[in-house]
Coordinates of C-alpha atoms and ligand atoms in Angstrom, one line a residue:
Q1 CA 18.6 14.9 25.1
A2 CA 15.2 15.7 26.4
A3 CA 15.0 17.5 29.7
T4 CA 13.7 15.6 32.7
T5 CA 10.8 17.5 34.1
S6 CA 9.1 17.2 37.4
A7 CA 5.7 15.4 37.3
A8 CA 3.4 17.4 35.1
S9 CA -0.3 17.9 35.9
T10 CA -1.4 17.2 32.4
A11 CA -0.3 15.2 29.3
T12 CA 2.3 17.0 27.2
E13 CA 1.1 19.7 24.7
Y14 CA 2.7 19.1 21.3
P15 CA 2.9 21.6 18.4
T16 CA 0.7 21.2 15.4
S17 CA 3.6 21.4 13.0
H18 CA 6.8 19.5 12.2
E19 CA 9.0 22.3 13.5
R20 CA 11.8 21.2 15.8
I21 CA 10.7 21.2 19.5
S22 CA 13.3 23.3 21.3
S23 CA 13.1 21.5 24.6
P24 CA 11.4 18.1 24.3
V25 CA 9.6 16.9 27.4
D26 CA 10.0 13.3 28.6
T27 CA 6.9 11.1 28.5
T28 CA 5.7 10.2 32.0
N29 CA 4.0 7.2 33.5
F30 CA 0.3 7.7 34.6
I31 CA -0.2 6.0 37.9
D32 CA -3.0 6.7 40.4
N33 CA -4.3 9.5 38.2
E34 CA -0.9 11.3 38.4
F35 CA 1.6 12.0 35.6
V36 CA 4.7 10.6 37.3
T37 CA 8.2 11.3 36.1
S38 CA 10.0 8.0 35.5
K39 CA 13.2 7.1 37.3
A40 CA 14.1 5.0 34.3
T41 CA 17.8 4.5 33.4
T42 CA 16.8 3.4 29.9
W43 CA 15.0 5.8 27.5
I44 CA 13.6 5.3 24.0
D45 CA 14.1 8.3 21.8
L46 CA 10.9 9.1 19.8
H47 CA 11.4 11.0 16.5
D48 CA 8.9 12.8 14.3
P49 CA 8.9 10.4 11.3
A50 CA 8.6 13.4 8.9
T51 CA 11.8 15.0 10.2
N52 CA 13.5 12.6 12.5
N53 CA 13.7 15.4 15.1
L54 CA 13.4 14.3 18.7
V55 CA 9.8 14.7 20.0
T56 CA 10.1 13.1 23.4
R57 CA 11.9 10.3 25.3
V58 CA 9.8 7.3 26.4
P59 CA 10.9 5.6 29.6
Q60 CA 11.5 1.9 30.0
S61 CA 9.5 2.1 33.2
T62 CA 11.3 0.7 36.2
D63 CA 10.2 -2.5 38.0
E64 CA 9.0 -0.3 40.9
E65 CA 6.9 1.7 38.5
L66 CA 5.4 -1.3 36.8
K67 CA 4.5 -2.8 40.2
A68 CA 3.1 0.5 41.4
A69 CA 0.7 0.7 38.4
V70 CA -0.6 -2.8 39.1
A71 CA -0.9 -2.1 42.8
S72 CA -2.8 1.1 42.0
A73 CA -5.2 -0.9 39.8
E74 CA -5.7 -3.6 42.4
K75 CA -6.4 -1.1 45.1
A76 CA -9.0 0.7 42.9
F77 CA -10.8 -2.4 41.8
P78 CA -13.1 -3.2 44.8
A79 CA -14.6 0.3 44.9
W80 CA -14.8 0.6 41.1
R81 CA -16.6 -2.8 40.7
A82 CA -19.0 -1.6 43.5
T83 CA -19.6 1.7 41.7
S84 CA -23.1 1.6 40.2
I85 CA -23.3 0.9 36.5
M86 CA -25.2 4.2 36.1
T87 CA -22.3 6.1 37.6
R88 CA -19.8 4.3 35.4
Q89 CA -22.0 5.2 32.5
Q90 CA -22.1 8.9 33.4
I91 CA -18.3 8.9 33.6
M92 CA -18.1 7.3 30.1
F93 CA -20.5 10.0 28.8
K94 CA -18.1 12.6 30.1
F95 CA -15.1 10.8 28.7
V96 CA -16.8 10.7 25.2
G97 CA -17.6 14.4 25.4
L98 CA -14.0 15.3 26.3
I99 CA -12.5 13.1 23.5
R100 CA -14.7 15.0 21.0
Q101 CA -13.6 18.3 22.6
H102 CA -9.9 17.4 22.4
W103 CA -10.2 15.6 19.0
D104 CA -7.8 17.9 17.3
R105 CA -5.2 17.8 20.1
L106 CA -5.3 14.0 20.0
A107 CA -5.0 13.9 16.3
A108 CA -2.1 16.4 16.3
S109 CA -0.1 14.1 18.7
I110 CA -0.7 11.2 16.3
T111 CA 0.5 13.2 13.3
L112 CA 3.6 14.3 15.1
E113 CA 4.6 10.9 16.6
Q114 CA 3.2 8.4 14.1
G115 CA 3.3 10.4 10.9
K116 CA -0.1 9.9 9.4
T117 CA -1.9 12.9 8.0
F118 CA -3.9 15.1 10.3
P119 CA -7.3 14.2 8.7
D120 CA -6.4 10.6 8.9
A121 CA -5.3 11.0 12.5
K122 CA -8.8 12.4 13.2
G123 CA -10.2 9.2 11.8
D124 CA -8.0 7.2 14.1
V125 CA -9.5 9.0 17.1
L126 CA -13.0 8.7 15.8
R127 CA -12.9 5.0 15.3
G128 CA -11.8 4.6 18.9
L129 CA -14.3 7.2 20.2
Q130 CA -17.1 5.2 18.6
V131 CA -16.1 2.2 20.8
A132 CA -16.4 4.5 23.8
E133 CA -19.7 5.9 22.6
T134 CA -21.1 2.4 22.1
A135 CA -19.8 1.4 25.6
C136 CA -22.2 4.1 27.0
G137 CA -25.0 1.7 26.1
I138 CA -23.7 -0.8 28.7
T139 CA -26.9 -0.7 30.7
S140 CA -28.7 -2.6 28.1
Q141 CA -25.8 -4.6 26.7
I142 CA -24.7 -6.3 29.9
T143 CA -28.1 -7.6 31.2
G144 CA -28.0 -11.3 32.0
D145 CA -30.6 -14.0 31.6
V146 CA -33.2 -15.2 34.0
L147 CA -35.4 -18.3 33.7
E148 CA -37.8 -20.1 36.0
V149 CA -36.3 -23.5 35.6
A150 CA -38.7 -25.4 38.0
K151 CA -41.4 -24.5 40.4
D152 CA -40.1 -21.8 42.8
M153 CA -36.7 -22.2 41.2
E154 CA -34.9 -19.7 39.0
T155 CA -31.5 -19.5 37.3
R156 CA -29.9 -16.1 36.6
S157 CA -26.6 -15.3 34.9
Y158 CA -24.5 -12.3 35.6
R159 CA -21.3 -10.9 34.1
E160 CA -18.8 -9.8 36.6
P161 CA -15.5 -7.9 36.0
L162 CA -12.2 -9.9 36.1
G163 CA -10.2 -7.4 38.1
V164 CA -7.0 -5.9 36.7
V165 CA -6.5 -6.3 32.9
A166 CA -3.9 -5.0 30.6
A167 CA -3.6 -3.8 27.0
I168 CA -0.5 -3.9 24.8
C169 CA -0.8 -1.6 21.8
P170 CA 0.8 -1.2 18.4
F171 CA 2.2 1.9 16.8
N172 CA -0.2 2.2 13.9
F173 CA -3.4 3.4 15.7
P174 CA -2.2 5.3 18.8
A175 CA -5.8 6.3 19.8
M176 CA -8.0 3.7 18.3
I177 CA -6.4 0.6 19.8
P178 CA -6.2 2.0 23.4
L179 CA -9.9 2.9 22.9
W180 CA -10.8 -0.6 21.7
C181 CA -9.8 -1.6 25.2
I182 CA -10.1 1.2 27.8
P183 CA -13.9 1.8 27.5
V184 CA -15.0 -1.8 27.3
A185 CA -12.7 -2.9 30.2
T186 CA -13.6 -0.1 32.5
I187 CA -17.4 0.2 31.9
T188 CA -17.6 -3.5 32.8
G189 CA -15.9 -2.7 36.1
N190 CA -12.3 -3.7 35.5
C191 CA -9.2 -1.6 36.1
I192 CA -6.8 -1.4 33.3
V193 CA -3.0 -1.0 32.8
V194 CA -2.2 0.2 29.3
K195 CA 1.2 -0.2 27.6
P196 CA 1.0 2.0 24.5
S197 CA 3.5 1.5 21.7
E198 CA 6.8 3.0 22.8
R199 CA 6.9 4.6 19.3
D200 CA 3.9 6.9 19.9
P201 CA 2.4 6.9 23.4
G202 CA 1.2 10.6 23.2
A203 CA -2.4 9.9 22.3
A204 CA -2.8 7.4 25.2
M205 CA -1.3 10.0 27.6
I206 CA -3.9 12.6 26.5
L207 CA -6.7 9.9 26.9
A208 CA -5.5 9.3 30.4
E209 CA -5.7 13.0 31.2
L210 CA -9.3 13.1 29.8
A211 CA -10.3 10.0 31.6
R212 CA -9.2 11.6 34.9
E213 CA -11.1 14.8 34.0
A214 CA -14.2 12.7 33.2
G215 CA -14.2 11.2 36.7
F216 CA -12.4 7.9 36.5
P217 CA -11.1 7.4 40.1
P218 CA -7.4 6.9 40.7
G219 CA -6.1 3.5 39.6
V220 CA -8.9 2.6 37.2
I221 CA -6.7 3.5 34.3
N222 CA -2.9 3.4 34.5
I223 CA -0.3 3.8 31.8
I224 CA 3.2 2.3 31.8
H225 CA 5.9 2.3 29.1
G226 CA 8.6 0.3 27.6
S227 CA 9.2 -2.5 25.2
A228 CA 9.7 -6.3 25.7
K229 CA 10.7 -6.0 29.4
T230 CA 7.3 -4.3 30.2
V231 CA 5.5 -6.9 28.2
D232 CA 7.2 -9.7 30.1
F233 CA 6.2 -8.0 33.3
I234 CA 2.5 -8.0 32.2
L235 CA 2.7 -11.6 31.0
D236 CA 4.0 -12.8 34.4
E237 CA 2.3 -10.6 36.9
P238 CA -0.3 -12.8 38.7
A239 CA -2.7 -9.9 39.5
I240 CA -3.3 -9.3 35.8
K241 CA -6.1 -11.5 34.7
A242 CA -6.5 -10.7 31.0
I243 CA -4.4 -9.3 28.2
S244 CA -5.5 -7.6 25.0
F245 CA -2.8 -7.4 22.4
V246 CA -2.8 -5.9 19.0
G247 CA 0.4 -6.0 16.9
G248 CA 2.6 -8.2 14.7
N249 CA 2.8 -12.0 14.7
R250 CA 6.2 -12.3 16.3
A251 CA 5.3 -10.5 19.5
G252 CA 1.7 -11.6 19.4
E253 CA 2.2 -15.3 19.2
Y254 CA 4.8 -15.1 22.0
I255 CA 2.4 -13.1 24.2
Y256 CA -0.5 -15.4 23.5
T257 CA 1.5 -18.5 24.4
R258 CA 3.2 -17.2 27.5
G259 CA 0.1 -15.3 28.8
S260 CA -2.1 -18.3 28.3
A261 CA 0.4 -20.6 29.9
N262 CA 0.3 -18.2 32.9
G263 CA -3.5 -18.8 33.1
K264 CA -4.6 -15.4 31.7
R265 CA -7.2 -14.7 29.1
V266 CA -5.5 -13.4 26.0
Q267 CA -7.0 -11.8 22.9
A268 CA -4.5 -11.1 20.2
N269 CA -5.0 -9.4 16.8
L270 CA -2.0 -9.9 14.6
G271 CA -0.7 -9.2 11.1
A272 CA -2.3 -9.3 7.7
K273 CA -2.0 -9.6 4.0
N274 CA -5.3 -8.4 2.6
H275 CA -6.4 -8.9 -1.0
A276 CA -8.7 -6.8 -3.2
T277 CA -10.2 -8.9 -6.0
V278 CA -11.2 -6.9 -9.1
M279 CA -13.8 -8.5 -11.4
P280 CA -14.2 -7.2 -15.0
D281 CA -17.9 -6.3 -14.3
C282 CA -17.1 -4.0 -11.4
N283 CA -17.7 -0.2 -11.4
K284 CA -14.2 0.6 -12.5
N285 CA -13.7 4.1 -11.3
H286 CA -15.0 3.2 -7.8
A287 CA -12.8 0.2 -7.6
L288 CA -9.6 2.0 -8.7
N289 CA -10.2 4.9 -6.4
A290 CA -11.0 2.6 -3.5
I291 CA -8.0 0.4 -4.0
S292 CA -5.6 3.4 -4.4
G293 CA -6.9 4.9 -1.2
A294 CA -6.8 1.6 0.8
A295 CA -3.4 0.6 -0.4
F296 CA -1.6 3.8 0.1
G297 CA -3.6 5.7 2.8
A298 CA -1.7 5.9 6.2
A299 CA 1.3 4.9 4.1
G300 CA 0.0 1.4 4.0
Q301 CA 0.5 1.1 7.8
R302 CA -3.0 -0.3 8.6
C303 CA -3.7 -3.9 9.4
M304 CA -6.7 -3.6 7.0
A305 CA -4.7 -1.9 4.2
L306 CA -5.4 -3.5 0.9
S307 CA -1.8 -4.5 0.2
T308 CA -2.5 -7.1 -2.5
L309 CA -4.4 -6.8 -5.7
V310 CA -5.9 -9.8 -7.5
M311 CA -6.7 -8.7 -11.1
V312 CA -9.2 -11.1 -12.7
G313 CA -9.1 -11.6 -16.5
E314 CA -8.8 -8.4 -18.5
T315 CA -8.8 -6.1 -15.5
K316 CA -4.9 -6.5 -15.5
D317 CA -5.0 -3.9 -18.4
W318 CA -6.3 -1.3 -15.9
L319 CA -3.0 -1.3 -14.0
P320 CA -1.5 1.7 -15.8
E321 CA -4.6 3.7 -14.9
L322 CA -4.3 2.6 -11.3
A323 CA -0.7 3.8 -11.3
E324 CA -1.8 7.2 -12.6
R325 CA -4.1 7.5 -9.6
A326 CA -1.4 6.5 -7.2
K327 CA 1.0 9.0 -8.7
Q328 CA -1.5 11.8 -8.0
L329 CA -1.3 11.1 -4.2
Q330 CA 0.7 13.7 -2.4
V331 CA 3.3 12.4 0.0
N332 CA 4.2 15.0 2.5
G333 CA 4.4 16.0 6.2
G334 CA 1.1 15.1 7.8
F335 CA 0.3 18.6 8.9
E336 CA 0.7 19.9 5.3
E337 CA -2.5 20.9 3.5
G338 CA -3.4 18.4 0.8
A339 CA -1.0 15.6 2.1
D340 CA -2.5 12.2 1.2
L341 CA 0.1 10.1 3.0
G342 CA 2.9 10.8 5.4
P343 CA 6.1 9.0 6.1
V344 CA 6.6 5.5 7.5
I345 CA 7.3 5.1 11.1
S346 CA 11.1 4.8 11.3
P347 CA 14.2 4.7 9.1
E348 CA 14.4 0.9 9.9
S349 CA 10.9 0.4 8.6
K350 CA 11.7 2.4 5.5
K351 CA 14.8 0.2 4.9
R352 CA 12.8 -3.0 5.5
I353 CA 10.1 -1.9 2.9
E354 CA 12.8 -0.8 0.4
D355 CA 14.5 -4.2 0.8
L356 CA 11.2 -6.0 0.1
I357 CA 10.7 -3.9 -3.1
A358 CA 14.3 -4.8 -4.1
S359 CA 13.6 -8.5 -3.4
A360 CA 10.6 -8.4 -5.8
E361 CA 12.8 -7.0 -8.6
K362 CA 15.3 -9.7 -8.0
E363 CA 12.7 -12.4 -8.0
G364 CA 11.3 -11.3 -11.4
A365 CA 8.4 -9.0 -10.6
T366 CA 8.0 -5.6 -12.4
I367 CA 8.1 -2.3 -10.5
L368 CA 5.4 -0.5 -12.3
L369 CA 5.6 2.6 -10.0
D370 CA 8.7 3.1 -7.8
G371 CA 8.3 5.3 -4.8
R372 CA 11.8 4.7 -3.5
G373 CA 14.0 7.8 -3.2
Y374 CA 11.1 10.3 -3.0
K375 CA 11.6 13.2 -0.7
P376 CA 9.3 16.2 -0.2
A377 CA 11.4 19.4 -0.5
K378 CA 10.5 20.7 2.9
Y379 CA 11.3 17.5 4.8
P380 CA 14.4 15.9 3.4
N381 CA 15.2 13.9 6.5
G382 CA 11.9 12.0 6.9
N383 CA 11.2 8.3 6.3
W384 CA 9.7 8.7 2.9
I385 CA 8.4 6.1 0.5
A386 CA 5.9 7.2 -2.2
P387 CA 3.3 4.8 -3.5
T388 CA 4.8 1.8 -5.2
I389 CA 3.1 -0.8 -7.4
I390 CA 4.7 -4.1 -8.1
T391 CA 3.1 -6.2 -10.9
N392 CA 3.6 -9.7 -12.3
V393 CA 3.9 -11.0 -8.7
T394 CA 3.6 -14.7 -8.0
P395 CA 2.6 -16.3 -4.7
E396 CA 6.2 -17.7 -4.1
M397 CA 7.7 -14.2 -4.0
T398 CA 8.9 -12.7 -0.7
C399 CA 6.9 -9.5 -1.4
Y400 CA 3.7 -11.7 -1.5
K401 CA 4.5 -13.8 1.5
Q402 CA 5.5 -11.1 4.0
E403 CA 3.4 -8.3 5.4
I404 CA 5.0 -5.2 3.9
F405 CA 3.3 -2.6 6.1
G406 CA 4.2 0.3 3.8
P407 CA 2.7 2.2 0.7
V408 CA 3.4 -0.8 -1.6
L409 CA 0.7 -2.6 -3.6
V410 CA 1.6 -6.1 -5.0
C411 CA -0.5 -7.2 -8.0
L412 CA -1.2 -10.8 -9.1
N413 CA -3.1 -11.8 -12.2
V414 CA -5.6 -14.7 -12.3
E415 CA -8.1 -15.8 -15.0
T416 CA -11.2 -16.6 -13.0
L417 CA -13.0 -16.0 -9.7
D418 CA -12.2 -19.5 -8.7
D419 CA -8.5 -18.8 -9.2
A420 CA -8.8 -15.7 -7.0
I421 CA -10.6 -17.6 -4.2
N422 CA -8.0 -20.4 -4.3
L423 CA -5.2 -18.0 -4.1
I424 CA -6.6 -16.0 -1.2
N425 CA -7.5 -19.1 0.8
K426 CA -4.0 -20.4 0.4
N427 CA -2.6 -17.3 2.1
E428 CA -1.9 -17.9 5.8
Y429 CA -3.4 -14.6 7.0
G430 CA -7.2 -14.0 7.1
N431 CA -7.8 -10.4 8.2
G432 CA -9.7 -8.5 5.5
E433 CA -10.6 -9.3 1.9
A434 CA -12.5 -7.2 -0.6
I435 CA -14.2 -7.9 -3.9
F436 CA -15.2 -5.3 -6.5
T437 CA -18.1 -6.6 -8.7
T438 CA -21.6 -5.6 -9.7
S439 CA -22.8 -9.2 -9.8
G440 CA -24.8 -10.5 -6.8
P441 CA -24.0 -14.1 -7.4
T442 CA -20.3 -13.4 -7.7
A443 CA -20.3 -11.4 -4.4
S444 CA -22.3 -14.2 -2.8
R445 CA -19.9 -16.9 -3.9
F446 CA -17.0 -14.8 -2.6
Q447 CA -18.7 -14.2 0.7
K448 CA -19.4 -17.9 1.3
D449 CA -16.1 -19.3 0.1
I450 CA -13.4 -16.9 1.4
E451 CA -11.7 -17.9 4.6
A452 CA -11.1 -14.5 6.2
G453 CA -12.6 -12.6 9.1
Q454 CA -13.8 -9.4 7.4
L455 CA -15.1 -9.1 3.9
G456 CA -15.8 -6.0 1.9
I457 CA -18.1 -6.1 -1.1
N458 CA -17.3 -3.0 -3.0
V459 CA -16.0 -1.7 0.3
P460 CA -12.2 -1.4 0.6
I461 CA -11.5 -1.5 4.3
P462 CA -14.4 -3.2 6.0
V463 CA -13.5 -2.5 9.6
P464 CA -16.6 -3.4 11.6
L465 CA -18.3 -0.6 13.6
P466 CA -18.3 -1.2 17.4
M467 CA -21.8 -2.7 17.5
F468 CA -20.1 -5.6 15.7
S469 CA -16.7 -7.0 16.5
F470 CA -13.3 -7.1 14.9
T471 CA -13.3 -10.6 13.6
G472 CA -9.9 -11.6 12.1
N473 CA -9.2 -15.2 11.1
K474 CA -6.4 -17.7 10.5
K475 CA -2.9 -16.3 11.3
S476 CA -4.3 -12.8 11.8
V477 CA -5.5 -13.7 15.2
A478 CA -4.0 -15.9 18.0
G479 CA -5.9 -18.8 19.5
G480 CA -8.2 -19.2 16.5
G481 CA -9.9 -15.9 17.1
A482 CA -12.0 -17.3 20.0
S483 CA -12.0 -13.9 21.6
T484 CA -12.4 -10.8 19.5
F485 CA -12.2 -7.1 20.3
Y486 CA -15.2 -4.8 21.1
G487 CA -18.9 -5.6 20.4
K488 CA -20.5 -8.5 22.3
P489 CA -17.4 -10.6 22.3
G490 CA -15.5 -7.6 23.8
L491 CA -17.9 -7.5 26.7
Q492 CA -17.5 -11.2 27.2
F493 CA -13.8 -11.1 27.1
Y494 CA -13.6 -8.6 30.0
T495 CA -16.2 -10.4 32.2
Q496 CA -16.6 -13.6 34.0
Q497 CA -20.0 -15.3 34.0
K498 CA -21.7 -16.2 37.2
T499 CA -24.8 -18.4 37.1
V500 CA -27.0 -18.5 40.2
T501 CA -29.8 -21.0 40.8
S502 CA -32.1 -20.3 43.7
L503 CA -35.1 -22.0 45.3
W504 CA -37.5 -19.9 47.2
R505 CA -40.3 -21.9 48.9
S506 CA -42.5 -20.5 51.7
E507 CA -43.1 -23.9 53.2
D508 CA -40.5 -26.1 54.8
A509 CA -39.9 -29.7 53.4
T510 CA -42.3 -32.3 54.8
H511 CA -39.8 -35.2 55.0
S512 CA -36.5 -35.6 56.9
R513 CA -34.4 -37.8 54.6
A514 CA -31.7 -36.4 52.3
S515 CA -31.9 -37.3 48.6
V516 CA -28.5 -38.4 47.2
V517 CA -29.3 -38.9 43.5
M518 CA -29.1 -36.3 40.7
P519 CA -32.7 -35.1 40.4
T520 CA -34.3 -36.9 37.5
Ligands
NAD601 P1 4.7 -4.9 17.2 O1 4.3 -6.3 17.3 O2 6.1 -4.6 16.8 O3 4.4 -4.1 18.6 C1 3.2 -4.3 19.2 C2 3.4 -4.2 20.7 O4 4.2 -5.3 21.1 C3 4.2 -3.0 21.2 O5 3.6 -2.4 22.3 C4 5.6 -3.5 21.4 O6 6.2 -2.8 22.5 C5 5.4 -4.9 21.8 N1 6.5 -5.8 21.3 C6 7.1 -5.7 20.1 N2 8.1 -6.6 20.0 C7 8.0 -7.4 21.2 C8 8.7 -8.5 21.7 N3 9.7 -9.1 21.0 N4 8.4 -9.0 22.9 C9 7.4 -8.4 23.6 N5 6.7 -7.4 23.2 C10 7.0 -6.8 22.0 O7 3.6 -4.3 16.2 P2 3.7 -2.8 15.5 O8 4.8 -2.7 14.6 O9 3.6 -1.8 16.6 O10 2.3 -2.8 14.8 C11 2.2 -3.2 13.5 C12 1.6 -4.6 13.4 O11 0.4 -4.7 14.1 C13 1.3 -5.1 12.0 O12 1.7 -6.5 11.9 C14 -0.2 -5.0 11.9 O13 -0.8 -5.8 11.0 C15 -0.6 -5.3 13.3 N6 -1.9 -4.8 13.6 C16 -3.0 -5.6 13.6 C17 -4.3 -5.2 13.9 C18 -5.4 -6.1 13.9 O14 -6.4 -5.8 14.5 N7 -5.3 -7.3 13.4 C19 -4.5 -3.8 14.1 C20 -3.4 -2.9 14.1 C21 -2.1 -3.4 13.8

């Protein structure tokens, strides 16, 4: 059991190794710029996925704590929205600088709690940091429109903050996803309540500490914890005007439906099943390296992981070579030098992934490379699965229909580009798709005809940089993707438009009769 500590003045410092922590410290709430010890009676044990040693306990924040976080945000809102945009911009500049300064510390918390390798965890931080950096350009991004619509009459449009907003985050990007939300929500004048994943809240806690140091006033950013109960509180709390959710379909579809029914704006990015299409004319080495990296990196726990391979024509003969590359990847504790992928998040997740591999075998597929049973010598108790390649897969198989979210690549063979496009478009998800080809016309055809939100042409994980937006499609977003994260749509999500039409005439009217018709 972790010791209950009195409220700390900073986020917890974690070691940069997988050694057992002798006295784990409980995760606190962050309310009103204070790290507050929870009075929770229910705690969620958080284990290092490489060892299954206890790292911390995460509270199921009490009702009083959840309410206190929202009250703090509501109280902070009037002054924060009245704070000049230049001041908010200066705070964001400082926040950005501090994230860079604490980059390694943030990454270490991710490697310890989430399992991904330290260099990959640095990428997790960077991709979120870039959203904060882009938010610093708010002064030119949020300008409205003005038009003289008639003589002496003009119409102006403004974007105003919504008030209190909330973010509900997944486990797989503990820094990036909170940073898809916090900078955009706050720079536009909102106050935000963040619920990190209960499986790895450490990075979000460090971000809160850095935000306070950067000068965010008390209440602008609050962090609460827990699982479904905390989510239900967010969904039903009238003061919360908008919810940003990233995670799986089960939770996300529920959150979208109940949040929308309660009159809130909801943006929700959900699960995926991304395909890489390999054409015989592609640069073979580039394609095989890219696919191996994108399928197995982060142990396949990325919503943009290339988890499905569509081999067109003779490229199916390249599978043994792909397996050789996958075998070279080192599976090890994320702090170990040279580790390419770490463990999966939990023993339950490992079992679910192993069951899906077994289902493929049962349903007639071939396990070309079997990563089950692998254990690095130094970490016998972790949640390990080494790269696994399943071939001769057909669209009816369970391993094709479900998101596996592990280091498992399922491979289907087709004869033509048309067959590949038909197959991909029939899949209910539409997050990211990639094609490897040296033919312009082939790439152009793929680009036009594929129904998915993010396409890579010779690029394996085409996550858009923050000057664009994360544009999932089909079942990979709720609500048809009407609202997407960061970029211009992100600013729109967190702001309400106001349109003002004014008439300024120096002389008074010369008649004294009211007009009752619409002006024609
Ligand atoms: P998850 O849905 O299990 O959890 C996400 C959040 O929802 C967590 O904060 C969790 O506490 C909460 N939650 C979980 N179950 C709930 C329930 N029954 N009721 C209410 N709240 C609940 O997702 P995860 O396992 O943390 O993350 C992996 C999933 O996220 C994958 O499906 C992945 O594809 C997806 N993802 C999508 C994107 C994207 O941009 N499309 C990005 C990252 C992850």
